[in-house]
Short mmCIF file of N, CA and C in Angstrom, two decimals:
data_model
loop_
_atom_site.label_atom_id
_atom_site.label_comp_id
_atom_site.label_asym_id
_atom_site.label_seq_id
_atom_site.Cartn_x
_atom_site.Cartn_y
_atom_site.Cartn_z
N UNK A 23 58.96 -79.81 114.33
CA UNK A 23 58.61 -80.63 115.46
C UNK A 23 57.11 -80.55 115.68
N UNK A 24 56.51 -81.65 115.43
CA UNK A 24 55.29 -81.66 115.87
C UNK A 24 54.72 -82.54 117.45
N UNK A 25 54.21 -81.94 118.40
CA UNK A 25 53.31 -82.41 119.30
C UNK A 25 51.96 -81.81 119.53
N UNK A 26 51.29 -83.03 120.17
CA UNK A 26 49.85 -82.60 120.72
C UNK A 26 49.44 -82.09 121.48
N UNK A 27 48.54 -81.11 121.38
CA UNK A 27 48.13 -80.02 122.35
C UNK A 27 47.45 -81.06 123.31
N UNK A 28 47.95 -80.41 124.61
CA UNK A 28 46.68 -81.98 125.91
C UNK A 28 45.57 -81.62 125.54
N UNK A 29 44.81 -80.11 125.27
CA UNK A 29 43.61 -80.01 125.41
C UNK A 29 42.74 -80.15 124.48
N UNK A 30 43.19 -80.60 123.05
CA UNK A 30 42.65 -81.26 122.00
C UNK A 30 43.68 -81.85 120.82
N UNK A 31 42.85 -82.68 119.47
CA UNK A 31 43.59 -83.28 118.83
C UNK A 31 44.41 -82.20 117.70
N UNK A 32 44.87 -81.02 118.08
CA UNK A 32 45.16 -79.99 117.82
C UNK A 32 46.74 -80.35 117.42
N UNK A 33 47.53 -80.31 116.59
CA UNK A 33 49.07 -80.78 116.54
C UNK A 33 49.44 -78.89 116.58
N UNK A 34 50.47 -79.13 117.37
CA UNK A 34 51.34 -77.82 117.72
C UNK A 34 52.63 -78.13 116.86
N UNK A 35 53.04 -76.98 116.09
CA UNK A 35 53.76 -77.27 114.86
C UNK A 35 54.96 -76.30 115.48
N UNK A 36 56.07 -76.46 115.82
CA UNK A 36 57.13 -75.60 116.24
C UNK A 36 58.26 -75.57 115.48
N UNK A 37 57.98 -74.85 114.46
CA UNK A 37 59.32 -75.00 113.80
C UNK A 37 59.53 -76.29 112.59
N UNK A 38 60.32 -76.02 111.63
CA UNK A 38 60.10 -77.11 110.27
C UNK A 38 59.73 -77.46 109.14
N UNK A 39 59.11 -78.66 109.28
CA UNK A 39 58.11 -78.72 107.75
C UNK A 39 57.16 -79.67 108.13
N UNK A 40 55.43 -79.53 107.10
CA UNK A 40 54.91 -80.49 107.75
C UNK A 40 53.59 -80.19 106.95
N UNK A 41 52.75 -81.49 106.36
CA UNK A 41 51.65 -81.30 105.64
C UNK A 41 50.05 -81.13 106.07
N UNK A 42 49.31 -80.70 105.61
CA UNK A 42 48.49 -81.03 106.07
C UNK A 42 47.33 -81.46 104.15
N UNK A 43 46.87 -82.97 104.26
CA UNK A 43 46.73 -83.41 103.05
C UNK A 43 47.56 -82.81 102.02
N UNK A 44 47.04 -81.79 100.75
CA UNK A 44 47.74 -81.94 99.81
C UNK A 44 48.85 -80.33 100.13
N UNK A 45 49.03 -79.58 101.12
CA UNK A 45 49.22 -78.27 101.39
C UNK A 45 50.44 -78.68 102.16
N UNK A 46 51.88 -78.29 101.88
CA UNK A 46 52.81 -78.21 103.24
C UNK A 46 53.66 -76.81 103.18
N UNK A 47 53.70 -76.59 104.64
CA UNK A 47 53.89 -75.73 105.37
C UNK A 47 55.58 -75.91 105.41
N UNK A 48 56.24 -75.03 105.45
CA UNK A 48 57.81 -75.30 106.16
C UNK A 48 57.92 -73.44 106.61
N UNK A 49 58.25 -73.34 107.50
CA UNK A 49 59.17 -72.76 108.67
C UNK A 49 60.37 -71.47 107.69
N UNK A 50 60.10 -70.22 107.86
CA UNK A 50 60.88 -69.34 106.25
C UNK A 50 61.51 -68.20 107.27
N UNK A 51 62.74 -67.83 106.76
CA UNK A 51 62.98 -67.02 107.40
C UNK A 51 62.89 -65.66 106.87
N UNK A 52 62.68 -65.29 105.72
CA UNK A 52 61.98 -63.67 105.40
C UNK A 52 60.88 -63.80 104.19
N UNK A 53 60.12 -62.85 103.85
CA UNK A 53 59.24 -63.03 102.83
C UNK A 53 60.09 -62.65 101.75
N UNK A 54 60.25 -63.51 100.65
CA UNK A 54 61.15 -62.88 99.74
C UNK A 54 60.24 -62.05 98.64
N UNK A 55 61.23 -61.06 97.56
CA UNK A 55 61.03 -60.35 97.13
C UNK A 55 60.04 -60.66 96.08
N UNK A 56 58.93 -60.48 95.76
CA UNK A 56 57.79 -60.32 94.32
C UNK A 56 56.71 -61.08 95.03
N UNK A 57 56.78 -60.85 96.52
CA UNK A 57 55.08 -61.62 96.93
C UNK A 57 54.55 -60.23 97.11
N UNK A 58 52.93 -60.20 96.67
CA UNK A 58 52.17 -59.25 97.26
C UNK A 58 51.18 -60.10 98.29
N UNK A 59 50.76 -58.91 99.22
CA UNK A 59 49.65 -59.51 100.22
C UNK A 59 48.43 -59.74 99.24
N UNK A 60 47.83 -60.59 100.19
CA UNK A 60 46.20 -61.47 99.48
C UNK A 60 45.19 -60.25 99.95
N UNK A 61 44.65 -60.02 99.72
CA UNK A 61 43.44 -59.66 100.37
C UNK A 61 42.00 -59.66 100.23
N UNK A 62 41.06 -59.46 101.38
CA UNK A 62 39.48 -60.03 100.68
C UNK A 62 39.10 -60.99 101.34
N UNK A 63 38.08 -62.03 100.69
CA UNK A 63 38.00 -63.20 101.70
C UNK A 63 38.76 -64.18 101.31
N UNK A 64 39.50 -64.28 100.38
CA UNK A 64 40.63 -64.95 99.79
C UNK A 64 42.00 -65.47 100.70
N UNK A 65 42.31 -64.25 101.28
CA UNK A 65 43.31 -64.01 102.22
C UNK A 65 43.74 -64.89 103.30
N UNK A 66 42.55 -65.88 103.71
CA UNK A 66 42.76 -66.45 104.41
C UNK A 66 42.55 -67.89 104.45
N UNK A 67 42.48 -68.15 103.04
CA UNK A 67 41.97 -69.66 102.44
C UNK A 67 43.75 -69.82 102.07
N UNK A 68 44.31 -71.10 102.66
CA UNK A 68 45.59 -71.30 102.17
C UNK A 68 45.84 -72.26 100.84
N UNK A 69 44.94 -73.05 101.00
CA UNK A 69 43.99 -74.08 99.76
C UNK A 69 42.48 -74.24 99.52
N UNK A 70 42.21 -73.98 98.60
CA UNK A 70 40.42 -74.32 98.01
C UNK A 70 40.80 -75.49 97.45
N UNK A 71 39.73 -76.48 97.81
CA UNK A 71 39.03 -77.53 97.20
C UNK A 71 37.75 -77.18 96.48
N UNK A 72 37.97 -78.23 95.30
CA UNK A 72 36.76 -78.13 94.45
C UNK A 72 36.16 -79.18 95.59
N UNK A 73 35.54 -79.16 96.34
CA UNK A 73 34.58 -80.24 97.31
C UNK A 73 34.28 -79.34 98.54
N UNK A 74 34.71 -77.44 98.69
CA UNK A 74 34.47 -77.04 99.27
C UNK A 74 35.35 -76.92 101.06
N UNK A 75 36.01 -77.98 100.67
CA UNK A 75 36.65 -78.44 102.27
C UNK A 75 38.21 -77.80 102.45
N UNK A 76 38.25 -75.80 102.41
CA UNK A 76 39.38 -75.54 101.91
C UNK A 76 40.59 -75.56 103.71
N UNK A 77 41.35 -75.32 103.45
CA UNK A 77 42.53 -75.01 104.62
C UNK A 77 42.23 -73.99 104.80
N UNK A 78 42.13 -73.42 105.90
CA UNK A 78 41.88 -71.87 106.07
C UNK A 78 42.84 -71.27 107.61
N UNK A 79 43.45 -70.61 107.74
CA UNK A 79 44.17 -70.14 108.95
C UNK A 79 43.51 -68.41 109.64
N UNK A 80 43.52 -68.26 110.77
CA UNK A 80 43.08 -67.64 111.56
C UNK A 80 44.12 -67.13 112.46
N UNK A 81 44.19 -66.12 113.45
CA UNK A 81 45.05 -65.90 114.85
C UNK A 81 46.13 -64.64 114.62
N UNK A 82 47.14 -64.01 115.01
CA UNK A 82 48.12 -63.62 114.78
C UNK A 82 48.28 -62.36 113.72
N UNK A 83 46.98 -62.00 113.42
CA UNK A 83 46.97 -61.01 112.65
C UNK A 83 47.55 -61.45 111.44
N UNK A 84 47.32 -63.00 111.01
CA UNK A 84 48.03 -63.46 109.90
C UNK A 84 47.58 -62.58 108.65
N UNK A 85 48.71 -62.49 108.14
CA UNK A 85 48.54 -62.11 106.27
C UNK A 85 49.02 -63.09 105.56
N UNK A 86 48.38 -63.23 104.31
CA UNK A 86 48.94 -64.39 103.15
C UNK A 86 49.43 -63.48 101.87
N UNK A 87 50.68 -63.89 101.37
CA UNK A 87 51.25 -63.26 100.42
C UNK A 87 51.77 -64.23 99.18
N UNK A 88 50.92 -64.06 98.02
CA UNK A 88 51.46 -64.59 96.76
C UNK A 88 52.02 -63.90 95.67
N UNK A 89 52.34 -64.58 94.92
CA UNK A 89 53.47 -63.71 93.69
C UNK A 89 52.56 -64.39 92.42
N UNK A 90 52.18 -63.32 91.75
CA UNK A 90 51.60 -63.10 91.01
C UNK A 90 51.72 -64.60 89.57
N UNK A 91 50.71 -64.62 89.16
CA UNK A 91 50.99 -66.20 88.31
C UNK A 91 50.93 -67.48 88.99
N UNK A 92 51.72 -67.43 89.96
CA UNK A 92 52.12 -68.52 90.95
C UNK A 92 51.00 -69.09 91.66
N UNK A 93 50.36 -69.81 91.06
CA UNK A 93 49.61 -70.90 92.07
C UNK A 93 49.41 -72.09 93.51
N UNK A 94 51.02 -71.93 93.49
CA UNK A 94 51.72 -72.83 93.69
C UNK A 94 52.50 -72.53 95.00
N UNK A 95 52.60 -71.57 94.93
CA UNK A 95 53.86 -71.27 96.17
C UNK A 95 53.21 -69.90 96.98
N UNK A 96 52.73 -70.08 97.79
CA UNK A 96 52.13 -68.54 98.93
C UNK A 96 52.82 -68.55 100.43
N UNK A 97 52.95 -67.20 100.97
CA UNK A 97 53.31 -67.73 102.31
C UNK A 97 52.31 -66.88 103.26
N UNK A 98 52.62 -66.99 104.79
CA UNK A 98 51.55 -66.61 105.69
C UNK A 98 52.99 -65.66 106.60
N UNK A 99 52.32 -64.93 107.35
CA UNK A 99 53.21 -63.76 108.26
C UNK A 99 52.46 -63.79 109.39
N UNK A 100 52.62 -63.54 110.26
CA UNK A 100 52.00 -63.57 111.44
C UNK A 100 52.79 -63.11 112.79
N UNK A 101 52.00 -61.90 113.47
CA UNK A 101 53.28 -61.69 114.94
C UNK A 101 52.63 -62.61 115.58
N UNK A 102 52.34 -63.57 115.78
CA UNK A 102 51.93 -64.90 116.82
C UNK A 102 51.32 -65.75 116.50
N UNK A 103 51.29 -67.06 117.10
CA UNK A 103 51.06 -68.28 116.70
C UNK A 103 49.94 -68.29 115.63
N UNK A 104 49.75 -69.11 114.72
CA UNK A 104 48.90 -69.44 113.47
C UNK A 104 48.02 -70.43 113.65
N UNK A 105 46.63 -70.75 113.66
CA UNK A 105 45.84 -71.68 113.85
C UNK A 105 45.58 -72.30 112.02
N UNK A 106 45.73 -73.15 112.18
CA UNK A 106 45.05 -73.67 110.59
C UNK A 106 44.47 -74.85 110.54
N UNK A 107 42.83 -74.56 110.18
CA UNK A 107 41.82 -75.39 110.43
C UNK A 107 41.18 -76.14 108.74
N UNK A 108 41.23 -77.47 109.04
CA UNK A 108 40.34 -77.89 107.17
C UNK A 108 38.71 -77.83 107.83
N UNK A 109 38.06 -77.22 106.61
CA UNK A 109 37.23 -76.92 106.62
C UNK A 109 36.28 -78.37 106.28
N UNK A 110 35.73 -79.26 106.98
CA UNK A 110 34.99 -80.63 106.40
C UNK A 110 34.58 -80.91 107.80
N UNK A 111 33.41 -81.71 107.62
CA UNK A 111 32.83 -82.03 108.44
C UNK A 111 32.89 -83.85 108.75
N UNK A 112 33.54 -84.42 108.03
CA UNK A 112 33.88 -86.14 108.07
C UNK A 112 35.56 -86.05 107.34
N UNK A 113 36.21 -86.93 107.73
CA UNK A 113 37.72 -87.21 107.19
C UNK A 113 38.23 -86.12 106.79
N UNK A 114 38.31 -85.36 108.10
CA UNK A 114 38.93 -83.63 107.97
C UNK A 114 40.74 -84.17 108.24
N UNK A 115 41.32 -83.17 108.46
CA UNK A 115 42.58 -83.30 109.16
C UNK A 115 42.70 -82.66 110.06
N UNK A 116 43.28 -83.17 111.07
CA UNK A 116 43.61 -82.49 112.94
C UNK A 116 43.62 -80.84 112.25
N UNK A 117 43.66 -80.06 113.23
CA UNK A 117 43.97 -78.72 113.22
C UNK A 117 45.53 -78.56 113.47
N UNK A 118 46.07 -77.40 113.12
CA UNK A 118 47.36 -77.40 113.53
C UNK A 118 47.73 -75.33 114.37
N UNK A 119 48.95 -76.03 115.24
CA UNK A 119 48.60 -74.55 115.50
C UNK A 119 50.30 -74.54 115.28
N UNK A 120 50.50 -73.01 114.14
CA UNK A 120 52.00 -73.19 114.20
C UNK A 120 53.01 -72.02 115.30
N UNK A 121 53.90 -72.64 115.77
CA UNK A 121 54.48 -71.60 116.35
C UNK A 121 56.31 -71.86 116.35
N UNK A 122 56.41 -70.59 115.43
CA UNK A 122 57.74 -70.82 114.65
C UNK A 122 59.01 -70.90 115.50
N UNK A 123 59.91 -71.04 115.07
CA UNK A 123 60.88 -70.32 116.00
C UNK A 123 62.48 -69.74 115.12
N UNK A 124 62.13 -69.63 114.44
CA UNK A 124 63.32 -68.79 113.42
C UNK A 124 63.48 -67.03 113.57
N UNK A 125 62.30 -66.59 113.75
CA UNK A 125 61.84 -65.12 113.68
C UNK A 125 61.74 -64.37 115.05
N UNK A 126 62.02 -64.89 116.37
CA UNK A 126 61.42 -64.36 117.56
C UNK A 126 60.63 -64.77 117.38
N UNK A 127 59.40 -63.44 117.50
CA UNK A 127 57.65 -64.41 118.24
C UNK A 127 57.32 -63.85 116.30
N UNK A 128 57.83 -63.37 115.42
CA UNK A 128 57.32 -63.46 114.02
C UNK A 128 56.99 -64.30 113.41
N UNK A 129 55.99 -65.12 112.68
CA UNK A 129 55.62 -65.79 111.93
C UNK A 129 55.76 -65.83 110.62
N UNK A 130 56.80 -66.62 109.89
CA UNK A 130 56.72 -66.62 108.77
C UNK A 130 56.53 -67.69 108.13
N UNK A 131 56.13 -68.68 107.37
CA UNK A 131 55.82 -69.67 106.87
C UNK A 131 55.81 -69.95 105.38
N UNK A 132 56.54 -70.31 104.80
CA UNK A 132 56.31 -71.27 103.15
C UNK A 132 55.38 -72.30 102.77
N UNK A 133 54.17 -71.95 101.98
CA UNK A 133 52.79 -72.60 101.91
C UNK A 133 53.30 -73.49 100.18
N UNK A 134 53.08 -74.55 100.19
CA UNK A 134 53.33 -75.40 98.78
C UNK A 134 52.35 -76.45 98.70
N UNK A 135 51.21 -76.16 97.38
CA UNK A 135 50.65 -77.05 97.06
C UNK A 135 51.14 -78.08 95.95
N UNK A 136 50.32 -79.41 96.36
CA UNK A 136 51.19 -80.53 95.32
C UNK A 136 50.62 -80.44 94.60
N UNK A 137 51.69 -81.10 93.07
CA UNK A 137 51.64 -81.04 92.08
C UNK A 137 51.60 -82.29 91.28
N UNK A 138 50.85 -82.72 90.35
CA UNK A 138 50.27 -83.84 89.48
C UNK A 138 50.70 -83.62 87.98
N UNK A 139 51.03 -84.48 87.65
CA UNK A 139 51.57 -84.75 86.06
C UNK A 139 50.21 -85.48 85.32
N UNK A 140 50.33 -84.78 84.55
CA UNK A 140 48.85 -85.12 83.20
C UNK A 140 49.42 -84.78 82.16
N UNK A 141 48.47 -85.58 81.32
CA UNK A 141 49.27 -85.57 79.47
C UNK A 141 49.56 -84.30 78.63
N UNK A 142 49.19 -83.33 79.53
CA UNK A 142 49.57 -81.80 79.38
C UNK A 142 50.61 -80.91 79.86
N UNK A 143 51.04 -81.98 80.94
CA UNK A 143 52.02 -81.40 81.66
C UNK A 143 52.00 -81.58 83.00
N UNK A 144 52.58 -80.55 83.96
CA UNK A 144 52.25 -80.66 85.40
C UNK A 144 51.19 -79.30 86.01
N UNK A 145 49.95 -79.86 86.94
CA UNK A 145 49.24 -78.83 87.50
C UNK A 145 49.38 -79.09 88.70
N UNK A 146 48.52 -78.19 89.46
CA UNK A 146 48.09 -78.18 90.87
C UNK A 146 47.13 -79.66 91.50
N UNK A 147 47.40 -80.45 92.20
CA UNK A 147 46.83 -81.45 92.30
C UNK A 147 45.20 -81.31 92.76
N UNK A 148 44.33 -82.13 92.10
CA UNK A 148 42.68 -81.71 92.16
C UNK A 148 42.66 -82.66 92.83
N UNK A 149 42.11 -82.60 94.09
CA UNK A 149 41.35 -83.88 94.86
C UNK A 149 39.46 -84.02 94.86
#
């Protein structure tokens, strides 16, 4: 469920699924088994763009956890709401603030970047 925060163009994400450009988010109910935590300044980039303009989340004492190889599939943890901001200064996307409701006040989230077919196969989509 998404609505707008009154006090900016901020979308409040409660629960679900929901994109932001090429990155979507859905709503998880445990971290499953073979993610390790991110850590560094890495940790908190949910997507890099080669153009610099990456997704980045903040708030909640979030952690990001990927499984090793996997490019493709990361998730975020958090004991309270999740802010996630694109980093651009023209044709950004709204901010979003998520606040789950599967976990109590726990945050857990399923992060999936899209994927592009080329004469090699399928990668991570380059914008």
């Amino acid at each position: 469920m998404t609505n707008k925060n009154n006090n900016s163009d901020t979308n409040v994400i409660a629960g679900g699924f929901v994109c932001q450009g090429d990155v979507a988010f859905q709503e998880w109910h445990e971290l499953p088994e073979g993610f390790k935590e991110v850590t560094g300044e890495e940790a908190l980039i949910v997507a890099h763009s080669e153009t610099g303009h990456h997704h980045v989340v903040s708030g909640g004492n979030v952690k990001r956890y990927s499984k090793p190889g996997d490019v493709l599939v990361s998730f975020m943890v958090a004991d309270a709401p999740i802010a996630l901001k694109h980093l651009r200064s023209t044709d950004t996307h709204a901010p979003m603030l998520f606040k789950g409701t599967k976990n109590g006040g726990k945050q857990i989230w399923k992060i999936t970047r899209q994927k592009e077919s080329t004469p090699l196969g399928w990668r991570m989509a380059v914008d």
